[in-house]
Short mmCIF file of C-alpha atoms in Angstrom, two decimals:
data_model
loop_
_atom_site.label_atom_id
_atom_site.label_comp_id
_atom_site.label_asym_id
_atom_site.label_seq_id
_atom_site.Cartn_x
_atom_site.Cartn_y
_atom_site.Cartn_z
CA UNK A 26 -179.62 -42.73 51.87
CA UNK A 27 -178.94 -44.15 49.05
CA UNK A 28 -177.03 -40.91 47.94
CA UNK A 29 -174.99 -41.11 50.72
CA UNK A 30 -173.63 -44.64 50.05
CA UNK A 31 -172.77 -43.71 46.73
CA UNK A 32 -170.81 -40.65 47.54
CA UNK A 33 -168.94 -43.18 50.14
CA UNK A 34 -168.12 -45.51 47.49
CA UNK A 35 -167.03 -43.10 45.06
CA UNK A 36 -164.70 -41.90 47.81
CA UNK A 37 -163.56 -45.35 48.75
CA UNK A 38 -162.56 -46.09 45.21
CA UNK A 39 -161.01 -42.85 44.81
CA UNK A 40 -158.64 -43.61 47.87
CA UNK A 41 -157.84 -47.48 46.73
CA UNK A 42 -156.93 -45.85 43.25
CA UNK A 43 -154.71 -43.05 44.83
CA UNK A 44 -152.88 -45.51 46.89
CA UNK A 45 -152.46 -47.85 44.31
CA UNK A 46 -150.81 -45.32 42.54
CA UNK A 47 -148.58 -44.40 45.27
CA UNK A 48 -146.81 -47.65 44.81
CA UNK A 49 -145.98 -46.89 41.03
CA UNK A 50 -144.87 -43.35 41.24
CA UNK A 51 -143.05 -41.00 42.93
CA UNK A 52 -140.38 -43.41 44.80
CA UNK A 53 -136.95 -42.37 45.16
CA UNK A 54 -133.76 -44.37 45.42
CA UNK A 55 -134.26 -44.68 49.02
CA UNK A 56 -137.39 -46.54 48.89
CA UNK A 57 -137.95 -47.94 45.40
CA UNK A 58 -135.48 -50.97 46.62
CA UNK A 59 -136.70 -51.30 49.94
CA UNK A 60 -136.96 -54.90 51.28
CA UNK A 61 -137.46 -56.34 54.57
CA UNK A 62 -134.46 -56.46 57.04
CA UNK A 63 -132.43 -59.21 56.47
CA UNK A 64 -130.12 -60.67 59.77
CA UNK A 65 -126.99 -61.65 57.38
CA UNK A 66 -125.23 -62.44 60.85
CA UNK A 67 -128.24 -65.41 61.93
CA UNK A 68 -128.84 -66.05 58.03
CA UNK A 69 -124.64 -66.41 56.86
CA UNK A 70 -125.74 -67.45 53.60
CA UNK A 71 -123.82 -65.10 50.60
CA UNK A 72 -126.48 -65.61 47.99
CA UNK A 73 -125.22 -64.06 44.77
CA UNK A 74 -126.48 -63.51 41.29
CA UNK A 75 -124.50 -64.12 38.22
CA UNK A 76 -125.24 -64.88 34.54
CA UNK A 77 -123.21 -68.27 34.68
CA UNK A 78 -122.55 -67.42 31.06
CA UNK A 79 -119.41 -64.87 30.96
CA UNK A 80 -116.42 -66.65 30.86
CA UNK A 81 -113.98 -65.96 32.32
CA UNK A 82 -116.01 -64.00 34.93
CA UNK A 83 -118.40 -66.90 35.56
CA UNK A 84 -119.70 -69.95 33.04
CA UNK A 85 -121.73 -73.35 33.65
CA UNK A 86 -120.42 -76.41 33.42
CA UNK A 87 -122.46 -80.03 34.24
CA UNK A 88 -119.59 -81.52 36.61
CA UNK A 89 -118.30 -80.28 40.00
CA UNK A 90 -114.88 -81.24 38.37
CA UNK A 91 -112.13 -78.57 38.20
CA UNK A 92 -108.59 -79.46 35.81
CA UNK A 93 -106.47 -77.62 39.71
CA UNK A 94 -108.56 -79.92 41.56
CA UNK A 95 -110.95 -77.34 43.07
CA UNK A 96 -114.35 -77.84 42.88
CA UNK A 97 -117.19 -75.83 41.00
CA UNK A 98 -119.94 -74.56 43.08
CA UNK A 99 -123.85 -76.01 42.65
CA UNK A 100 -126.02 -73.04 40.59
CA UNK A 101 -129.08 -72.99 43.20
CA UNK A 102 -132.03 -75.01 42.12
CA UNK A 103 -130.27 -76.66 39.01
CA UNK A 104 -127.76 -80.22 39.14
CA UNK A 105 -125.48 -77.66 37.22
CA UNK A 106 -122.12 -76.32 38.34
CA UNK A 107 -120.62 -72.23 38.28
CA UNK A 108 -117.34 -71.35 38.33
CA UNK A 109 -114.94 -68.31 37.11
CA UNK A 110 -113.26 -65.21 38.78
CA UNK A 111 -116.52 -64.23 40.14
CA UNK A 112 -117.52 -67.65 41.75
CA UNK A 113 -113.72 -67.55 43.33
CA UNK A 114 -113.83 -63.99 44.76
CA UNK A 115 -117.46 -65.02 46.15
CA UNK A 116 -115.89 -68.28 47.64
CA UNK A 117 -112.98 -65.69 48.91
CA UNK A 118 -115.66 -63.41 50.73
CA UNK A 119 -117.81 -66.18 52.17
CA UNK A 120 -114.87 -68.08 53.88
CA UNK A 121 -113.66 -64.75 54.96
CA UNK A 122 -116.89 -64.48 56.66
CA UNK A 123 -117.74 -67.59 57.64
CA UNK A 124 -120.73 -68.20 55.81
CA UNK A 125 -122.00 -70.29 52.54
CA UNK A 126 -122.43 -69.81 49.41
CA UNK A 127 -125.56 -70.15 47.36
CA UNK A 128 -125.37 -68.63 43.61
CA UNK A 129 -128.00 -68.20 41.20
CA UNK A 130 -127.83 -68.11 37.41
CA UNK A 131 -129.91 -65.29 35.86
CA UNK A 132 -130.35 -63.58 32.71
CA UNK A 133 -128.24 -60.11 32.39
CA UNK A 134 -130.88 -58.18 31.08
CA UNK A 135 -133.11 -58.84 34.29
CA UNK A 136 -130.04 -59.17 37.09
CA UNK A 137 -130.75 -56.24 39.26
CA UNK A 138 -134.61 -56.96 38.94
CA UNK A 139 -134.32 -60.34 40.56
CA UNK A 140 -131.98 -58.88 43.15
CA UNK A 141 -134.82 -56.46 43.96
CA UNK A 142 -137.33 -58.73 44.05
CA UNK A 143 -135.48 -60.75 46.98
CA UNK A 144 -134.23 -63.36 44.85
CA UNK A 145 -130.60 -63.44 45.95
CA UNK A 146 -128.73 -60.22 48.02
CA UNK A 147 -125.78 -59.06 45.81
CA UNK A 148 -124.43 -59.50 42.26
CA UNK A 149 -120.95 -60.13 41.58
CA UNK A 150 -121.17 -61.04 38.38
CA UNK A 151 -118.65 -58.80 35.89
CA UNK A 152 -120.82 -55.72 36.79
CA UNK A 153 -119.56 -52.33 36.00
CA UNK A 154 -120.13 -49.18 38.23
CA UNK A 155 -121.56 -46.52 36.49
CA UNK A 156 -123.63 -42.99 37.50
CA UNK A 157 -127.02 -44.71 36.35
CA UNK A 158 -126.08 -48.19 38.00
CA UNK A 159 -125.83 -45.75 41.42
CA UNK A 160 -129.21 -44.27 40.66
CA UNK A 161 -130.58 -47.96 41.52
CA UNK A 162 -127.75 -49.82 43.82
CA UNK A 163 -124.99 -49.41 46.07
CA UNK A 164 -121.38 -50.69 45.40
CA UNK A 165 -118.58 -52.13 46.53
CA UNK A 166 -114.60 -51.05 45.49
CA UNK A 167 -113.36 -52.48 42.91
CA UNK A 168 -112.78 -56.67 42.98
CA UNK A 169 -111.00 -56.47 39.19
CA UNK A 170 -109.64 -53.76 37.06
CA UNK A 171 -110.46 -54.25 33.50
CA UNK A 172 -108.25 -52.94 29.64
CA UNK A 173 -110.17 -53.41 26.99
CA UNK A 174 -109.51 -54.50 23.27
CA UNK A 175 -110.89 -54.81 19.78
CA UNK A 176 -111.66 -58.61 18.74
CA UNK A 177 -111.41 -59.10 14.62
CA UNK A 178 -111.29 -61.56 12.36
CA UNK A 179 -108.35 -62.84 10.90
CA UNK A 180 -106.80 -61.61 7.71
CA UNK A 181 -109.14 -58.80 7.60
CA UNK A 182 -108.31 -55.03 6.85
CA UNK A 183 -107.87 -54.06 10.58
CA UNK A 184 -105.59 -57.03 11.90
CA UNK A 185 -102.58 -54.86 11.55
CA UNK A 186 -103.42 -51.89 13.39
CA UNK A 187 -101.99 -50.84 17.06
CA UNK A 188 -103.78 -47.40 17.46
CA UNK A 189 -106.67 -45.44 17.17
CA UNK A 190 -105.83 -43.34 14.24
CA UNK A 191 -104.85 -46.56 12.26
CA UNK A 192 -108.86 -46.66 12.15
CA UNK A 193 -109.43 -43.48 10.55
CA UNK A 194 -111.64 -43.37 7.63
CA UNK A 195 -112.24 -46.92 7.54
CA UNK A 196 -115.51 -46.97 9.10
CA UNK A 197 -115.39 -50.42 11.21
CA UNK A 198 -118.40 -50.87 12.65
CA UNK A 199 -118.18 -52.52 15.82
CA UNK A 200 -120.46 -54.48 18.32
CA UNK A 201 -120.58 -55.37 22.31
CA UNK A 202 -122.77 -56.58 24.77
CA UNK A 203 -126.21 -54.50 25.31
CA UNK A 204 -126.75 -52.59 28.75
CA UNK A 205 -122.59 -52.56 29.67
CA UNK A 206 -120.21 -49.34 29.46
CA UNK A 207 -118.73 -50.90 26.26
CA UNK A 208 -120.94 -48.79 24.36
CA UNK A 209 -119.20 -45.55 25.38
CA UNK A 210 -116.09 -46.32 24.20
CA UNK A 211 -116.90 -47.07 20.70
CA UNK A 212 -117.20 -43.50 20.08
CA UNK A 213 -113.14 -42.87 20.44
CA UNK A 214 -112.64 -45.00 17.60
CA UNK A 215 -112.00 -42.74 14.56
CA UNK A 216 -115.03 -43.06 11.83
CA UNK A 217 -116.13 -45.92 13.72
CA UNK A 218 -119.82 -47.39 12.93
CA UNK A 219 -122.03 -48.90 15.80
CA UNK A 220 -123.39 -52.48 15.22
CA UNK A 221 -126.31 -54.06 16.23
CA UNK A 222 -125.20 -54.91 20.24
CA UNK A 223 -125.99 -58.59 21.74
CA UNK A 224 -127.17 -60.24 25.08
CA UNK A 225 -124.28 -61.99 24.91
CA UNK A 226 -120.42 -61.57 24.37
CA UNK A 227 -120.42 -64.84 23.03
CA UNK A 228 -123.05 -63.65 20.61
CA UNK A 229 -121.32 -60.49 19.90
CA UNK A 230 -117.92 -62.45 18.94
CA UNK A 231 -120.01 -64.43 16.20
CA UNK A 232 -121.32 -61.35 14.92
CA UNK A 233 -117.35 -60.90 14.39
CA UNK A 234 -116.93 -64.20 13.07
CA UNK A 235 -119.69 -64.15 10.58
CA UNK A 236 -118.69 -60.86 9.49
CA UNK A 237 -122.21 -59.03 10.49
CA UNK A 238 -119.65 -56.71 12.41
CA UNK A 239 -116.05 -55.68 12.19
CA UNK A 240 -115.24 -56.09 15.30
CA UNK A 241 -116.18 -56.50 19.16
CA UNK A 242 -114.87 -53.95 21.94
CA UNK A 243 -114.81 -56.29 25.21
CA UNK A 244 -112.46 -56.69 27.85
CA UNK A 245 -109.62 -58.64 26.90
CA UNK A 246 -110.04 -61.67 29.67
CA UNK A 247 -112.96 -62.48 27.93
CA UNK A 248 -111.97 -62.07 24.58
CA UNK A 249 -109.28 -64.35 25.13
CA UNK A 250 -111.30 -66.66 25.95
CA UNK A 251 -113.54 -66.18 23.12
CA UNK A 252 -110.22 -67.06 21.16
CA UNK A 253 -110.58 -70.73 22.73
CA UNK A 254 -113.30 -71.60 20.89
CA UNK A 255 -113.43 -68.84 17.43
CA UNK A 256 -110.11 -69.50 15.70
CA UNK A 257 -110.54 -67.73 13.15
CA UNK A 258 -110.43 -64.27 15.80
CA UNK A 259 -107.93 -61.84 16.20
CA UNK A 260 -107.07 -59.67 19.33
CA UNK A 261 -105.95 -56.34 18.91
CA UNK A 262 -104.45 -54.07 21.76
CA UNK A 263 -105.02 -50.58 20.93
CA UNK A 264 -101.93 -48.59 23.14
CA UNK A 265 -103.60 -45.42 23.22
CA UNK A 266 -107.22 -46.94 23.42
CA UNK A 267 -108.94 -45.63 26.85
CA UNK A 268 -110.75 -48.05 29.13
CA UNK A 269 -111.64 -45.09 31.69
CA UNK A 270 -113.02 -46.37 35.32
CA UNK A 271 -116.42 -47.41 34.25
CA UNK A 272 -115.06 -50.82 33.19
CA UNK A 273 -113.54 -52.10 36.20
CA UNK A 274 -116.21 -54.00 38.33
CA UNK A 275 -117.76 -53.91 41.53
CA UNK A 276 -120.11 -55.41 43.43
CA UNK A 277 -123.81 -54.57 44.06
CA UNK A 278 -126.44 -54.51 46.55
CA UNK A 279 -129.69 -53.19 47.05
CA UNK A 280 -130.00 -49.82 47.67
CA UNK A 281 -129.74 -49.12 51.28
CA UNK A 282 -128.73 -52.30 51.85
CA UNK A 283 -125.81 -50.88 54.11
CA UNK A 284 -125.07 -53.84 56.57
CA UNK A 285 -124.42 -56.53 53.68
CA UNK A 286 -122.28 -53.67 51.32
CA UNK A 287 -120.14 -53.13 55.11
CA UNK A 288 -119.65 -56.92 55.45
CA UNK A 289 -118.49 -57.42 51.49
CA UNK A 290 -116.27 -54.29 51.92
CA UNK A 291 -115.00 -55.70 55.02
CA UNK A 292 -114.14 -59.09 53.91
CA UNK A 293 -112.40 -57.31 50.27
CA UNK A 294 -110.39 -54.77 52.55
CA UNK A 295 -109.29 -57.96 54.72
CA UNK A 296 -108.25 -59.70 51.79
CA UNK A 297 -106.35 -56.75 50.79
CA UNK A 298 -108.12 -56.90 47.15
CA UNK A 299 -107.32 -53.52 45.78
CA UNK A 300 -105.75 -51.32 43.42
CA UNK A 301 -102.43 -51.62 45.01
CA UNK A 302 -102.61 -55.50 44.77
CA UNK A 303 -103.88 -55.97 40.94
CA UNK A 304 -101.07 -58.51 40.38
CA UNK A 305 -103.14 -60.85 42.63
CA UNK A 306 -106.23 -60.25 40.56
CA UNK A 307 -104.57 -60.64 37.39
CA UNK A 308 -103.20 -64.10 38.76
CA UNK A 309 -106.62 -65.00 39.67
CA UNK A 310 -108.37 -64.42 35.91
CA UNK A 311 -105.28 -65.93 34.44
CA UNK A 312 -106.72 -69.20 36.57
CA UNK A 313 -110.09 -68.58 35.61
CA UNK A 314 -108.85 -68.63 31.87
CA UNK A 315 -107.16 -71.62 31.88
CA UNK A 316 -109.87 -73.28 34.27
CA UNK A 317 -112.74 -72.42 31.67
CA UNK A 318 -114.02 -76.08 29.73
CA UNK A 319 -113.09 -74.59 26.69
CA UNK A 320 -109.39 -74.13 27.77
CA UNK A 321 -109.27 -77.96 27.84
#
């Protein structure tokens, strides 16, 4: 008898173990998002996730108080306020669908993680589509179309130069923000060294400024705005310099999440947001730039 139990509990173990395995391994995009079905229709809440920290995309700011007169939008469970191009074209898509608005600030590095976990249901937050971001989420079009440019500091060897080969055998080394497809373009610069990369832009742009790097590849809304508060930065637009698709952003859901991706892509073809209209988008950042505390 006392055989017999044994050999059942040895086999009971041996199942718990296998099936706690099972959740680790072996999932495929399908599944390793899956979430309970959400009723967007009975919930109409939008609840977004942004960093709050990438101006002109989206900052913080401790007022409701906008220079136009609009009004910033609460960052859930904080008395702080979010604005930018991403809180607008979120304010866009919920009044296009009748429902609220409810963002949440979160750290880059762990932005899709907290969308997985249930914290909030899409990002719209500066987020680039790329083949690995697919691997793991679903996307949107396009809500902005992004050029790129090369951030120095003033008086510097480099100030003076307009295109790629102006670069050659120089060996700038140049910095960006971690875990973005700014990385990939550093490699058409000619002799160009990679720096150490940052959380941050606004990191990245001191690295710049304190002359640990020679320069910072990053879209040029938010270098500009980088400008607001590091005089002593130069912009440099590269003519022949190639942003390539993977720069323009998108928004993301989970992975299978089908009905809230249909209802986004329903409200941004309703609002006519696309390629064909970029003037409209471009009028909307130029807002968000000169809405940003710093511009004041």
């Amino acid at each position: 008898m006392k055989k017999k139990k044994l050999f059942r509990k040895l086999v009971s173990t041996a199942l718990c173990l296998t099936l706690a395995m099972g959740l680790f391994t072996g999932c495929s995009k399908a599944d390793s998002n899956s979430t309970k079905k959400i009723n967007y229709q009975d919930k109409k809440v939008l609840r977004v996730g942004m960093e709050c920290a990438y101006a002109p995309f989206n900052w913080t700011q401790e007022t409701d108080t906008l220079a136009n007169g609009d009004k910033a939008v609460p960052i859930y469970g904080t008395n702080l306020y979010c604005y930018g191009y991403d809180v607008m074209m979120a304010k866009k898509i919920a009044d296009k669908l009748g429902w609220d608005l409810e963002i949440h600030k979160v750290e880059w590095d762990s932005i899709g993680l907290s969308m997985d976990a249930g914290d909030y249901d899409c990002i719209i937050g500066g987020m680039s589509w790329s083949e690995e971001r697919e691997a793991a989420y679903d996307f949107t079009s396009e809500y902005y179309f992004r050029d790129v440019c090369l951030t120095v500091k003033k008086g510097s060897q480099f100030e003076n130069c307009t295109k790629l080969s102006d670069f050659a055998g120089k060996n700038i080394s140049v910095t960006t923000q971690l875990g973005t497809a700014y990385i990939d373009l550093i490699s058409q610069i000619p002799d160009a060294k990679q720096a150490a990369f940052y959380e941050t832009t606004s990191e990245a742009f001191m690295a710049v400024s304190n002359g640990v790097a020679d320069a910072a590849l990053i879209d040029v809304p938010t270098s500009e705005s980088a400008l607001l508060t590091n005089s002593d930065l130069e912009i440099l637009k590269i003519d022949d310099m190639e942003s390539g698709s993977s720069v323009n952003v998108c928004i993301a859901v989970r992975t299978g999440d089908k009905e809230l991706q249909d209802l986004i892509q329903g409200a941004l073809d309703d609002l006519n947001w696309n390629e064909e209209n970029r003037a409209q988008m471009d009028d909307m950042m130029s807002l968000a730039v000169s809405l940003q505390p710093a511009a004041k």
